[in-house]
XYZ file of C-alpha atoms in Angstrom:
343
model
C 6.378 -1.671 18.444
C 8.283 -5.067 18.520
C 7.464 -6.027 21.973
C 6.396 -9.407 20.755
C 9.590 -10.116 19.296
C 11.100 -9.795 22.496
C 8.728 -12.087 24.188
C 8.999 -14.634 21.513
C 12.863 -14.880 22.087
C 12.457 -15.031 25.652
C 9.733 -17.910 25.410
C 12.513 -19.371 22.790
C 15.201 -19.238 25.263
C 13.373 -20.712 28.425
C 10.906 -23.241 26.866
C 12.215 -24.641 23.753
C 14.314 -27.813 23.537
C 17.639 -27.615 25.733
C 16.279 -24.848 27.931
C 17.908 -23.677 31.078
C 16.778 -25.345 34.608
C 19.491 -23.059 36.407
C 18.942 -19.973 38.009
C 22.030 -18.115 36.637
C 20.869 -19.643 33.056
C 17.504 -18.107 33.474
C 18.730 -14.622 34.746
C 20.882 -14.231 31.653
C 17.461 -14.904 29.524
C 16.050 -12.442 31.569
C 18.687 -9.720 31.188
C 18.438 -10.092 27.281
C 14.889 -9.936 27.727
C 15.236 -6.535 29.443
C 17.940 -5.214 27.185
C 15.269 -6.045 24.133
C 12.296 -3.906 25.906
C 14.894 -1.331 26.367
C 15.252 -1.065 22.858
C 11.475 -0.971 22.021
C 10.787 1.769 25.059
C 10.265 4.622 22.886
C 7.873 3.074 20.184
C 6.196 0.658 22.721
C 5.725 3.253 25.618
C 1.812 3.217 24.959
C 1.551 -0.754 24.475
C 0.062 -2.676 27.301
C 2.117 -5.586 26.263
C 5.322 -3.802 26.567
C 4.347 -2.459 30.123
C 3.547 -5.805 31.419
C 7.007 -7.288 29.727
C 8.710 -4.663 31.826
C 6.877 -5.460 35.235
C 7.287 -9.392 34.285
C 10.678 -9.235 34.397
C 11.056 -7.470 37.625
C 9.081 -10.059 39.099
C 10.824 -13.018 37.622
C 14.352 -11.804 38.545
C 13.336 -10.994 42.263
C 11.928 -15.205 41.935
C 15.443 -16.276 40.743
C 17.421 -13.894 42.830
C 19.073 -12.633 39.342
C 21.050 -9.173 39.232
C 20.390 -6.599 36.540
C 24.376 -7.102 35.616
C 25.722 -9.811 34.197
C 26.191 -12.130 31.268
C 22.997 -12.043 28.243
C 22.394 -14.728 26.083
C 23.692 -14.299 22.379
C 21.103 -13.496 19.638
C 18.781 -16.222 18.728
C 19.124 -17.607 15.134
C 16.261 -16.535 13.121
C 15.393 -19.658 11.076
C 16.470 -20.091 7.359
C 13.985 -18.779 4.832
C 11.636 -21.563 3.326
C 12.699 -22.536 -0.504
C 12.439 -19.967 -3.199
C 12.039 -17.081 -0.681
C 13.535 -13.823 -1.886
C 14.674 -11.598 1.135
C 14.273 -7.833 0.548
C 17.494 -5.799 0.424
C 17.713 -2.240 1.652
C 16.720 -0.796 -1.918
C 13.686 -2.980 -2.429
C 11.553 -1.578 0.642
C 10.431 1.383 -1.189
C 10.045 -0.447 -4.575
C 6.291 -1.721 -4.364
C 6.508 -4.321 -7.352
C 9.854 -5.774 -6.217
C 8.866 -6.046 -2.666
C 5.550 -7.503 -3.468
C 6.989 -10.213 -5.842
C 9.247 -11.310 -2.713
C 6.160 -11.462 -0.295
C 3.777 -13.195 -3.002
C 5.908 -14.871 -5.403
C 4.023 -12.983 -8.273
C 3.295 -9.574 -9.978
C 0.918 -7.053 -8.263
C -2.734 -6.380 -9.704
C -3.376 -2.799 -10.883
C -6.691 -0.739 -11.184
C -7.384 2.407 -13.212
C -9.613 5.448 -12.198
C -10.329 8.867 -13.577
C -11.930 11.940 -13.557
C -12.396 14.367 -16.302
C -14.688 16.847 -18.114
C -18.162 17.370 -16.552
C -16.717 15.321 -14.338
C -17.146 12.051 -15.765
C -15.580 9.425 -13.459
C -14.741 6.071 -14.156
C -14.080 4.144 -11.176
C -11.522 0.824 -10.026
C -14.603 -1.279 -11.053
C -15.242 0.065 -14.147
C -18.541 1.941 -13.386
C -18.720 5.314 -15.592
C -20.725 8.189 -13.794
C -20.853 11.817 -14.872
C -21.636 13.690 -11.989
C -23.115 17.161 -10.773
C -21.021 17.125 -7.444
C -20.338 20.565 -7.024
C -18.089 21.489 -3.909
C -15.092 19.189 -2.837
C -15.519 15.691 -2.782
C -12.590 12.727 -2.055
C -11.377 10.889 -5.197
C -9.713 8.618 -2.793
C -8.932 8.165 0.698
C -6.908 5.434 1.804
C -4.129 4.543 4.149
C -1.187 5.851 1.716
C -3.342 8.668 -0.446
C -6.078 11.064 -0.078
C -7.127 13.036 -3.410
C -9.776 15.930 -3.270
C -11.218 17.292 -6.309
C -12.909 20.648 -5.858
C -15.926 21.436 -8.540
C -17.981 24.345 -9.838
C -20.522 24.927 -12.211
C -19.404 24.606 -15.909
C -21.651 27.770 -16.867
C -24.021 30.069 -14.921
C -27.105 28.415 -13.468
C -26.185 24.669 -15.140
C -26.405 21.612 -13.303
C -22.811 20.356 -14.962
C -19.485 20.643 -13.184
C -16.242 20.910 -13.666
C -13.139 20.284 -11.594
C -11.352 23.445 -11.200
C -9.035 22.413 -8.395
C -7.209 18.864 -7.410
C -5.410 18.452 -3.909
C -3.266 15.164 -3.551
C -1.442 14.183 -0.278
C 0.806 11.497 -0.139
C 0.757 10.418 3.563
C 4.361 9.775 5.389
C 5.757 6.514 5.115
C 8.400 5.787 7.676
C 10.935 3.836 5.388
C 10.276 6.030 2.300
C 8.962 9.442 2.148
C 7.884 12.341 4.004
C 4.399 13.803 3.748
C 4.068 15.400 -0.015
C 0.927 17.642 -0.813
C 0.463 18.410 -4.531
C -2.219 20.913 -5.396
C -3.144 22.513 -8.938
C -6.044 24.966 -10.017
C -7.423 26.171 -13.006
C -4.470 28.121 -14.669
C -2.079 26.998 -12.430
C -0.378 23.303 -12.628
C 2.487 23.944 -10.540
C 5.847 21.815 -11.285
C 6.760 20.746 -7.842
C 4.890 20.070 -4.851
C 3.894 22.359 -2.173
C 7.134 22.893 -0.293
C 8.800 23.267 -3.750
C 10.604 19.598 -3.660
C 9.824 17.503 -6.621
C 10.883 14.223 -4.497
C 9.576 12.403 -1.605
C 12.098 14.060 0.720
C 15.443 13.493 2.650
C 14.365 9.765 3.533
C 16.531 6.965 2.309
C 13.487 5.849 -0.402
C 12.933 9.740 -1.260
C 13.511 9.182 -4.985
C 10.804 6.619 -4.750
C 8.317 9.845 -5.087
C 8.826 11.989 -8.020
C 6.975 14.437 -9.834
C 7.661 15.578 -13.596
C 6.144 18.419 -15.546
C 5.507 17.103 -18.957
C 4.242 19.603 -20.678
C 4.079 23.198 -18.895
C 0.653 24.188 -17.654
C -0.931 21.673 -19.259
C 0.107 18.045 -17.865
C 2.052 16.834 -14.420
C 2.957 13.273 -13.951
C 3.568 12.075 -10.374
C 5.416 8.694 -9.904
C 5.048 6.498 -6.623
C 7.022 3.527 -6.739
C 7.120 2.901 -3.382
C 3.314 2.332 -3.541
C 3.292 0.954 -7.155
C 1.082 4.084 -8.303
C 1.180 6.800 -11.185
C -0.823 9.700 -11.084
C -1.257 12.404 -14.632
C -2.915 15.668 -13.653
C -3.896 17.515 -16.765
C -5.686 20.902 -17.837
C -7.412 20.915 -20.818
C -9.550 24.314 -21.562
C -11.343 25.208 -18.189
C -11.063 22.044 -16.732
C -8.610 19.505 -14.742
C -8.544 16.153 -14.770
C -7.289 13.361 -12.812
C -6.137 9.629 -13.713
C -4.404 7.076 -11.425
C -3.188 3.690 -12.105
C -2.775 2.144 -8.606
C -1.883 -1.433 -6.995
C -4.895 -2.852 -5.770
C -3.517 -3.811 -2.566
C -2.894 -0.170 -2.252
C -6.479 1.007 -3.702
C -8.218 -1.421 -1.255
C -6.200 -0.314 1.760
C -8.987 1.858 3.856
C -11.573 1.312 6.608
C -15.379 1.402 6.944
C -15.222 5.405 7.899
C -13.517 5.734 4.650
C -16.621 4.803 2.740
C -17.041 8.085 0.356
C -14.506 7.291 -2.492
C -15.645 8.601 -5.905
C -13.098 6.022 -7.553
C -14.164 3.350 -5.366
C -18.008 3.863 -5.081
C -18.808 6.377 -7.679
C -20.983 9.236 -7.347
C -23.730 9.023 -4.952
C -27.013 8.353 -6.506
C -28.395 11.575 -6.020
C -25.665 13.488 -7.694
C -25.656 11.476 -11.320
C -26.598 13.109 -14.376
C -27.844 11.728 -17.224
C -25.733 12.148 -20.495
C -28.960 12.845 -23.013
C -28.675 15.405 -25.762
C -32.269 16.767 -25.147
C -32.350 20.586 -25.440
C -29.445 21.440 -27.806
C -31.233 20.850 -31.208
C -30.488 18.495 -34.042
C -27.662 20.895 -35.623
C -25.647 21.460 -32.692
C -25.432 17.703 -31.937
C -24.238 16.930 -35.035
C -21.634 19.391 -34.817
C -20.495 18.132 -31.124
C -20.527 14.738 -32.450
C -18.344 15.459 -35.518
C -15.670 17.044 -33.370
C -15.414 14.239 -30.917
C -15.558 11.605 -33.743
C -12.240 13.445 -34.966
C -10.397 12.464 -31.210
C -12.356 9.543 -30.486
C -13.279 7.038 -33.726
C -14.800 4.281 -31.490
C -18.546 5.443 -29.932
C -17.960 4.295 -26.399
C -18.580 6.217 -23.071
C -15.676 8.589 -23.748
C -17.176 9.379 -26.824
C -20.897 9.796 -25.327
C -18.977 12.285 -22.666
C -17.092 14.160 -24.704
C -20.490 14.887 -26.753
C -22.325 15.614 -23.713
C -19.477 18.254 -22.629
C -19.179 20.048 -26.009
C -22.804 20.492 -26.076
C -23.130 21.765 -22.094
C -19.973 24.159 -22.320
C -19.675 24.958 -26.053
C -16.024 24.590 -25.360
C -14.152 22.532 -28.046
C -11.336 21.965 -25.329
C -13.383 19.058 -23.676
C -12.730 17.015 -26.628
C -9.170 17.176 -26.045
C -10.084 16.387 -22.316
C -11.862 13.473 -23.189
C -9.046 12.252 -25.764
C -6.505 12.327 -23.247
C -8.367 10.267 -20.727
C -8.530 7.714 -23.010
C -5.421 7.561 -23.822
C -4.382 7.828 -19.688
C -6.672 4.541 -19.596
C -5.018 3.100 -22.622
C -1.742 3.637 -20.817
C -2.764 2.799 -17.249
C -5.063 -0.607 -17.803
C -3.285 -3.475 -17.247
C -6.096 -5.189 -19.866
C -6.364 -3.557 -23.084
C -10.049 -5.216 -23.184
C -11.423 -3.167 -20.673
C -10.192 0.060 -22.491
C -13.742 1.150 -24.343
C -16.852 0.828 -22.059
C -20.256 1.247 -23.308
C -23.709 2.197 -21.802
């Protein structure tokens, strides 16, 4: 609703330097004001300021003995942009990096989150948790994105769980994309959104959301340049993994009611597991370490998670899941010094 712009244009025409004193000039300004409110009628019909303006114009017209028909004021000239300001062109609105640079004069900051294996969650703040989280839990829930992971026990009777389903919703953004939903399940990593499309739809900025299949059945990448975000969804063995590089401004666009997000706060305290290796036997532990060392030479938290997953599941594919999670972190992290995390 742009009723405030109509209000400011009218005030500038009647209260600024050289403002009119004659009734006919004031009526011209009122007719311009009325035309402006009519242009905003559809989007402002539920706005109190809009209805106040409409009734106020009628009252002022009566006071000044004005008519609805007649000349109007020419559009008010907009002030020139400040020195160094770069205005947005039509194609830049749905290009987050360019629009951010035009608004702030610098490149945006980025954050990284991942969920893989047991699942292990690396939060936007570089906390690292291993979770039991059975059922459906939100990884992200902000003004632009909703991501939900569904987890099931890795083995019968086990406390450890793995992600078996991912639902990703790109919320409608008026200038750029229609709402798009991507859903992956074990054994089904689609190469398109739920409606069969691979872009953000028919809107002018539809191409600013694009899905591509990197490895059939194993790796899908979704680029959302209109919000400066890239998502990787993978399947390795009997688990799905999720990895994201998101603009900091986007990742932090949520309210108090959206307080449960694993990418923001990690796993709730009561849902965290220790990555200890007790109860598996020395020989098995050594074999798991040797397997993980081939994929993860640095003994960081990715390595520890790999050992834990291989021991709990008995599935060597979990070593691959930890390896690709580290590679995604290498691609998505803005600061290479933050790549390896340690206990």
